[in-house]
């Protein structure tokens, strides 16, 4: 407890009292908790990113449920600063692909330094984005940089990149859980996407995600995931804080 200090701004007079409800929570046994943690890992560890999509259709309802799941993400000040534009129209997907490929061609041939191209070589990526026209759905995720009040005033949003990115993580999990595949694609620059999809200027595209079934002959790059001991630490490490020279 910090003694004798005034309450922080946002608490107390001048702000509406926060309203709380009881938490609905089903407490599982320790055994079930562990079993479910393991089962979920197994399910998520089976997720792979492929670049080859089938043209088989996927009902809109599946996309809507996955987006509802994404919309359960926590967000800065609960502003929910995300919009999901699901493109299924063939003509629109073709225009999207054309615009993306034009930018990506410049990126791959002019903007990417050699080190970056080398880093991507094992993934086999290039500027050709067939998945944007093969996949039945292409979800473009926008982050809302700021809100707009009824009178047109700007409303500040918080941690919009983090919030929308958490929602993207949930969307990836939801798509995988539904038995579909997706690919997180980040064309750069992305300014044209808001224009093409008729989104307002307070929104900025964050990621493009084709969603569908994998092509029957889909492949994935041969990759391994870092084991737990490379991504996890409990309490303070024993090595001190290694200095890594830049
Ligand atoms: N945005 C480009 C390039 C690209 C960059 C990274 I980092 C990747 O992991 C994969 C691709 C593209 O989408 O092709």
mmCIF file of C-alpha atoms and ligand atoms in Angstrom:
data_model
loop_
_atom_site.group_PDB
_atom_site.id
_atom_site.type_symbol
_atom_site.label_atom_id
_atom_site.label_comp_id
_atom_site.label_asym_id
_atom_site.label_seq_id
_atom_site.Cartn_x
_atom_site.Cartn_y
_atom_site.Cartn_z
ATOM 1 C CA UNK A 1 0.000 0.000 0.000
ATOM 2 C CA UNK A 2 1.356 3.441 -0.928
ATOM 3 C CA UNK A 3 0.368 5.737 1.980
ATOM 4 C CA UNK A 4 -1.144 9.228 1.913
ATOM 5 C CA UNK A 5 -1.354 9.867 -1.804
ATOM 6 C CA UNK A 6 -4.347 11.270 -3.671
ATOM 7 C CA UNK A 7 -6.241 8.687 -5.776
ATOM 8 C CA UNK A 8 -5.019 8.368 -9.373
ATOM 9 C CA UNK A 9 -6.925 10.249 -12.067
ATOM 10 C CA UNK A 10 -9.835 8.215 -13.378
ATOM 11 C CA UNK A 11 -10.786 6.945 -9.944
ATOM 12 C CA UNK A 12 -13.311 8.774 -7.798
ATOM 13 C CA UNK A 13 -15.342 11.916 -8.390
ATOM 14 C CA UNK A 14 -15.963 13.099 -11.948
ATOM 15 C CA UNK A 15 -16.197 9.592 -13.406
ATOM 16 C CA UNK A 16 -19.201 7.288 -13.478
ATOM 17 C CA UNK A 17 -18.901 4.492 -10.948
ATOM 18 C CA UNK A 18 -17.776 1.292 -12.702
ATOM 19 C CA UNK A 19 -20.361 -1.461 -12.839
ATOM 20 C CA UNK A 20 -19.402 -5.029 -12.091
ATOM 21 C CA UNK A 21 -21.126 -8.387 -12.476
ATOM 22 C CA UNK A 22 -20.190 -11.693 -10.888
ATOM 23 C CA UNK A 23 -17.696 -13.647 -12.995
ATOM 24 C CA UNK A 24 -19.230 -16.726 -14.587
ATOM 25 C CA UNK A 25 -16.480 -19.271 -14.184
ATOM 26 C CA UNK A 26 -16.385 -23.031 -14.186
ATOM 27 C CA UNK A 27 -13.446 -24.189 -12.080
ATOM 28 C CA UNK A 28 -11.978 -27.407 -13.423
ATOM 29 C CA UNK A 29 -10.068 -30.000 -11.448
ATOM 30 C CA UNK A 30 -6.248 -29.716 -11.660
ATOM 31 C CA UNK A 31 -6.239 -32.936 -13.739
ATOM 32 C CA UNK A 32 -8.759 -31.586 -16.233
ATOM 33 C CA UNK A 33 -6.916 -28.268 -16.378
ATOM 34 C CA UNK A 34 -3.664 -30.014 -17.336
ATOM 35 C CA UNK A 35 -5.378 -32.362 -19.770
ATOM 36 C CA UNK A 36 -7.115 -29.488 -21.522
ATOM 37 C CA UNK A 37 -3.916 -27.421 -21.667
ATOM 38 C CA UNK A 38 -2.139 -30.361 -23.331
ATOM 39 C CA UNK A 39 -5.001 -31.115 -25.717
ATOM 40 C CA UNK A 40 -5.196 -27.498 -26.822
ATOM 41 C CA UNK A 41 -1.460 -27.398 -27.413
ATOM 42 C CA UNK A 42 -1.718 -30.550 -29.558
ATOM 43 C CA UNK A 43 -4.477 -29.006 -31.581
ATOM 44 C CA UNK A 44 -2.645 -25.714 -32.099
ATOM 45 C CA UNK A 45 0.669 -27.415 -32.776
ATOM 46 C CA UNK A 46 -0.995 -29.134 -35.737
ATOM 47 C CA UNK A 47 -1.668 -25.733 -37.298
ATOM 48 C CA UNK A 48 0.460 -24.908 -40.302
ATOM 49 C CA UNK A 49 0.554 -21.994 -42.661
ATOM 50 C CA UNK A 50 0.236 -23.036 -46.274
ATOM 51 C CA UNK A 51 0.241 -20.874 -49.378
ATOM 52 C CA UNK A 52 -1.889 -23.222 -51.458
ATOM 53 C CA UNK A 53 -5.619 -22.891 -51.041
ATOM 54 C CA UNK A 54 -8.487 -24.854 -52.528
ATOM 55 C CA UNK A 55 -11.232 -22.975 -54.326
ATOM 56 C CA UNK A 56 -13.851 -24.971 -52.415
ATOM 57 C CA UNK A 57 -16.447 -22.695 -50.858
ATOM 58 C CA UNK A 58 -16.787 -22.039 -47.131
ATOM 59 C CA UNK A 59 -20.139 -20.861 -45.760
ATOM 60 C CA UNK A 60 -20.250 -17.273 -44.565
ATOM 61 C CA UNK A 61 -21.558 -18.470 -41.189
ATOM 62 C CA UNK A 62 -18.206 -20.162 -40.474
ATOM 63 C CA UNK A 63 -16.368 -16.912 -41.164
ATOM 64 C CA UNK A 64 -18.829 -15.023 -38.969
ATOM 65 C CA UNK A 65 -18.302 -17.397 -36.015
ATOM 66 C CA UNK A 66 -14.531 -17.123 -36.360
ATOM 67 C CA UNK A 67 -14.782 -13.324 -36.443
ATOM 68 C CA UNK A 68 -17.050 -13.379 -33.388
ATOM 69 C CA UNK A 69 -14.282 -15.330 -31.636
ATOM 70 C CA UNK A 70 -11.713 -12.733 -32.732
ATOM 71 C CA UNK A 71 -14.013 -10.065 -31.308
ATOM 72 C CA UNK A 72 -13.747 -11.654 -27.844
ATOM 73 C CA UNK A 73 -10.143 -10.410 -27.606
ATOM 74 C CA UNK A 74 -9.226 -8.071 -24.767
ATOM 75 C CA UNK A 75 -8.400 -4.544 -25.918
ATOM 76 C CA UNK A 76 -6.979 -1.284 -24.609
ATOM 77 C CA UNK A 77 -9.726 0.509 -22.615
ATOM 78 C CA UNK A 78 -12.108 -2.042 -24.166
ATOM 79 C CA UNK A 79 -12.240 0.053 -27.333
ATOM 80 C CA UNK A 80 -12.347 -3.078 -29.526
ATOM 81 C CA UNK A 81 -10.396 -1.215 -32.213
ATOM 82 C CA UNK A 82 -10.765 -3.807 -34.955
ATOM 83 C CA UNK A 83 -12.798 -4.335 -38.111
ATOM 84 C CA UNK A 84 -12.844 -7.498 -40.185
ATOM 85 C CA UNK A 85 -13.690 -7.094 -43.852
ATOM 86 C CA UNK A 86 -14.397 -10.486 -45.427
ATOM 87 C CA UNK A 87 -14.022 -10.389 -49.190
ATOM 88 C CA UNK A 88 -15.708 -13.137 -51.232
ATOM 89 C CA UNK A 89 -16.586 -11.345 -54.463
ATOM 90 C CA UNK A 90 -14.379 -12.734 -57.251
ATOM 91 C CA UNK A 91 -13.914 -9.375 -58.963
ATOM 92 C CA UNK A 92 -12.965 -7.647 -55.725
ATOM 93 C CA UNK A 93 -10.534 -10.435 -54.800
ATOM 94 C CA UNK A 94 -8.935 -10.086 -58.244
ATOM 95 C CA UNK A 95 -8.506 -6.320 -57.800
ATOM 96 C CA UNK A 96 -7.136 -6.869 -54.309
ATOM 97 C CA UNK A 97 -4.630 -9.399 -55.629
ATOM 98 C CA UNK A 98 -3.577 -7.134 -58.486
ATOM 99 C CA UNK A 99 -2.922 -4.202 -56.126
ATOM 100 C CA UNK A 100 -1.132 -6.412 -53.581
ATOM 101 C CA UNK A 101 1.083 -8.030 -56.210
ATOM 102 C CA UNK A 102 2.077 -4.650 -57.682
ATOM 103 C CA UNK A 103 3.273 -3.470 -54.244
ATOM 104 C CA UNK A 104 4.844 -6.799 -53.370
ATOM 105 C CA UNK A 105 6.746 -6.862 -56.656
ATOM 106 C CA UNK A 106 8.334 -3.536 -55.703
ATOM 107 C CA UNK A 107 8.974 -4.830 -52.194
ATOM 108 C CA UNK A 108 10.666 -8.028 -53.328
ATOM 109 C CA UNK A 109 12.685 -6.383 -56.127
ATOM 110 C CA UNK A 110 13.519 -2.961 -54.653
ATOM 111 C CA UNK A 111 12.596 -2.502 -50.996
ATOM 112 C CA UNK A 112 13.846 -5.681 -49.344
ATOM 113 C CA UNK A 113 17.498 -5.707 -48.359
ATOM 114 C CA UNK A 114 19.426 -8.888 -49.168
ATOM 115 C CA UNK A 115 19.340 -9.985 -45.515
ATOM 116 C CA UNK A 116 15.545 -9.921 -45.517
ATOM 117 C CA UNK A 117 15.336 -11.842 -48.803
ATOM 118 C CA UNK A 118 17.673 -14.436 -47.331
ATOM 119 C CA UNK A 119 15.504 -14.732 -44.206
ATOM 120 C CA UNK A 120 12.444 -15.436 -46.349
ATOM 121 C CA UNK A 121 14.169 -17.896 -48.678
ATOM 122 C CA UNK A 122 13.282 -20.979 -46.536
ATOM 123 C CA UNK A 123 9.614 -19.997 -46.673
ATOM 124 C CA UNK A 124 9.530 -19.802 -50.456
ATOM 125 C CA UNK A 125 7.514 -16.578 -50.518
ATOM 126 C CA UNK A 126 7.416 -14.244 -53.485
ATOM 127 C CA UNK A 127 5.236 -11.481 -54.872
ATOM 128 C CA UNK A 128 2.751 -13.877 -56.478
ATOM 129 C CA UNK A 129 -0.276 -14.258 -54.230
ATOM 130 C CA UNK A 130 -2.491 -16.898 -55.835
ATOM 131 C CA UNK A 131 -4.145 -17.548 -52.487
ATOM 132 C CA UNK A 132 -5.823 -14.140 -52.718
ATOM 133 C CA UNK A 133 -7.955 -15.353 -55.609
ATOM 134 C CA UNK A 134 -8.053 -19.101 -54.792
ATOM 135 C CA UNK A 135 -9.284 -18.846 -51.194
ATOM 136 C CA UNK A 136 -13.060 -18.423 -50.953
ATOM 137 C CA UNK A 137 -12.606 -15.699 -48.341
ATOM 138 C CA UNK A 138 -9.987 -13.041 -47.779
ATOM 139 C CA UNK A 139 -10.334 -11.320 -44.429
ATOM 140 C CA UNK A 140 -8.656 -7.924 -44.223
ATOM 141 C CA UNK A 141 -8.186 -6.889 -40.595
ATOM 142 C CA UNK A 142 -8.210 -3.175 -39.892
ATOM 143 C CA UNK A 143 -7.207 -1.460 -36.696
ATOM 144 C CA UNK A 144 -9.197 1.593 -35.715
ATOM 145 C CA UNK A 145 -6.514 4.205 -35.058
ATOM 146 C CA UNK A 146 -9.048 6.481 -33.327
ATOM 147 C CA UNK A 147 -12.811 6.462 -32.896
ATOM 148 C CA UNK A 148 -15.175 9.082 -34.261
ATOM 149 C CA UNK A 149 -17.947 10.442 -32.015
ATOM 150 C CA UNK A 150 -21.505 11.136 -33.231
ATOM 151 C CA UNK A 151 -20.514 14.808 -33.661
ATOM 152 C CA UNK A 152 -17.401 13.889 -35.630
ATOM 153 C CA UNK A 153 -14.934 14.437 -32.781
ATOM 154 C CA UNK A 154 -11.946 12.122 -32.484
ATOM 155 C CA UNK A 155 -12.004 9.604 -29.638
ATOM 156 C CA UNK A 156 -8.605 8.341 -28.597
ATOM 157 C CA UNK A 157 -8.011 4.615 -28.779
ATOM 158 C CA UNK A 158 -5.273 2.771 -26.928
ATOM 159 C CA UNK A 159 -2.852 0.016 -27.868
ATOM 160 C CA UNK A 160 -4.608 -0.473 -31.188
ATOM 161 C CA UNK A 161 -1.837 -2.543 -32.782
ATOM 162 C CA UNK A 162 -1.577 -4.808 -29.760
ATOM 163 C CA UNK A 163 -5.353 -5.140 -29.408
ATOM 164 C CA UNK A 164 -6.018 -5.900 -33.068
ATOM 165 C CA UNK A 165 -3.049 -8.296 -33.142
ATOM 166 C CA UNK A 166 -4.437 -10.240 -30.173
ATOM 167 C CA UNK A 167 -7.730 -10.485 -32.090
ATOM 168 C CA UNK A 168 -5.813 -11.791 -35.108
ATOM 169 C CA UNK A 169 -4.274 -14.491 -32.903
ATOM 170 C CA UNK A 170 -7.706 -15.587 -31.802
ATOM 171 C CA UNK A 171 -8.913 -15.520 -35.408
ATOM 172 C CA UNK A 172 -6.042 -17.791 -36.462
ATOM 173 C CA UNK A 173 -6.941 -20.220 -33.651
ATOM 174 C CA UNK A 174 -10.662 -20.092 -34.528
ATOM 175 C CA UNK A 175 -10.011 -20.772 -38.212
ATOM 176 C CA UNK A 176 -7.754 -23.704 -37.354
ATOM 177 C CA UNK A 177 -10.239 -25.089 -34.829
ATOM 178 C CA UNK A 178 -12.960 -24.937 -37.489
ATOM 179 C CA UNK A 179 -10.844 -27.168 -39.764
ATOM 180 C CA UNK A 180 -9.708 -24.478 -42.192
ATOM 181 C CA UNK A 181 -6.383 -22.850 -42.974
ATOM 182 C CA UNK A 182 -5.274 -19.253 -43.137
ATOM 183 C CA UNK A 183 -2.158 -17.288 -43.936
ATOM 184 C CA UNK A 184 -1.147 -14.006 -42.342
ATOM 185 C CA UNK A 185 -0.060 -11.773 -45.145
ATOM 186 C CA UNK A 186 1.262 -8.248 -44.661
ATOM 187 C CA UNK A 187 1.434 -6.330 -47.913
ATOM 188 C CA UNK A 188 3.446 -3.176 -47.527
ATOM 189 C CA UNK A 189 2.394 -0.411 -47.896
ATOM 190 C CA UNK A 190 -1.243 -1.223 -47.187
ATOM 191 C CA UNK A 191 -2.856 2.181 -47.648
ATOM 192 C CA UNK A 192 -4.689 1.030 -50.779
ATOM 193 C CA UNK A 193 -6.718 -1.547 -48.822
ATOM 194 C CA UNK A 194 -8.846 1.008 -46.943
ATOM 195 C CA UNK A 195 -9.550 2.739 -50.237
ATOM 196 C CA UNK A 196 -10.348 -0.485 -52.127
ATOM 197 C CA UNK A 197 -12.669 -1.763 -49.405
ATOM 198 C CA UNK A 198 -14.353 1.540 -48.661
ATOM 199 C CA UNK A 199 -13.100 1.902 -45.102
ATOM 200 C CA UNK A 200 -12.865 5.311 -43.431
ATOM 201 C CA UNK A 201 -9.597 7.146 -42.919
ATOM 202 C CA UNK A 202 -9.482 6.414 -39.156
ATOM 203 C CA UNK A 203 -8.818 2.762 -39.998
ATOM 204 C CA UNK A 204 -5.596 1.177 -41.197
ATOM 205 C CA UNK A 205 -5.147 -2.338 -42.555
ATOM 206 C CA UNK A 206 -3.048 -4.586 -40.334
ATOM 207 C CA UNK A 207 -3.075 -7.978 -42.035
ATOM 208 C CA UNK A 208 -4.641 -9.825 -44.959
ATOM 209 C CA UNK A 209 -5.823 -13.364 -44.245
ATOM 210 C CA UNK A 210 -7.062 -15.729 -46.944
ATOM 211 C CA UNK A 211 -9.266 -18.384 -45.317
ATOM 212 C CA UNK A 212 -10.397 -21.679 -46.801
ATOM 213 C CA UNK A 213 -9.470 -25.318 -47.281
ATOM 214 C CA UNK A 214 -5.931 -26.216 -48.247
ATOM 215 C CA UNK A 215 -5.418 -27.365 -51.853
ATOM 216 C CA UNK A 216 -5.250 -31.183 -52.039
ATOM 217 C CA UNK A 217 -1.540 -30.928 -52.958
ATOM 218 C CA UNK A 218 -0.751 -28.141 -50.486
ATOM 219 C CA UNK A 219 2.767 -28.077 -49.072
ATOM 220 C CA UNK A 220 4.362 -26.435 -46.048
ATOM 221 C CA UNK A 221 7.968 -25.416 -45.528
ATOM 222 C CA UNK A 222 10.047 -27.784 -43.406
ATOM 223 C CA UNK A 223 10.261 -25.816 -40.171
ATOM 224 C CA UNK A 224 10.672 -26.602 -36.498
ATOM 225 C CA UNK A 225 9.269 -24.699 -33.544
ATOM 226 C CA UNK A 226 11.476 -23.533 -30.718
ATOM 227 C CA UNK A 227 11.241 -25.945 -27.782
ATOM 228 C CA UNK A 228 9.893 -24.720 -24.460
ATOM 229 C CA UNK A 229 13.339 -24.208 -22.938
ATOM 230 C CA UNK A 230 14.118 -21.626 -25.621
ATOM 231 C CA UNK A 231 10.948 -19.598 -25.161
ATOM 232 C CA UNK A 232 10.193 -19.897 -21.450
ATOM 233 C CA UNK A 233 11.789 -18.931 -18.154
ATOM 234 C CA UNK A 234 10.507 -19.181 -14.613
ATOM 235 C CA UNK A 235 11.612 -16.409 -12.303
ATOM 236 C CA UNK A 236 15.095 -14.927 -12.743
ATOM 237 C CA UNK A 237 17.496 -16.741 -15.014
ATOM 238 C CA UNK A 238 20.806 -17.847 -13.512
ATOM 239 C CA UNK A 239 23.007 -16.266 -16.172
ATOM 240 C CA UNK A 240 22.424 -12.678 -15.183
ATOM 241 C CA UNK A 241 21.576 -10.393 -18.077
ATOM 242 C CA UNK A 242 23.773 -11.280 -21.021
ATOM 243 C CA UNK A 243 24.919 -8.341 -23.048
ATOM 244 C CA UNK A 244 24.365 -8.873 -26.739
ATOM 245 C CA UNK A 245 26.518 -6.575 -28.821
ATOM 246 C CA UNK A 246 24.522 -4.947 -31.612
HETATM 247 N N1 LIG B 1 5.015 -8.996 -46.878
HETATM 248 C C1 LIG B 1 5.652 -9.831 -47.859
HETATM 249 C C2 LIG B 1 6.980 -10.355 -47.401
HETATM 250 C C3 LIG B 1 7.021 -11.237 -46.243
HETATM 251 C C4 LIG B 1 7.624 -10.817 -45.097
HETATM 252 C C5 LIG B 1 7.756 -11.651 -44.022
HETATM 253 I I1 LIG B 1 8.767 -11.005 -42.415
HETATM 254 C C6 LIG B 1 7.240 -12.951 -44.072
HETATM 255 O O1 LIG B 1 7.370 -13.795 -42.981
HETATM 256 C C7 LIG B 1 6.628 -13.395 -45.232
HETATM 257 C C8 LIG B 1 6.519 -12.525 -46.329
HETATM 258 C C9 LIG B 1 4.734 -10.991 -48.256
HETATM 259 O O2 LIG B 1 3.665 -11.117 -47.654
HETATM 260 O O3 LIG B 1 5.090 -11.734 -49.152
#
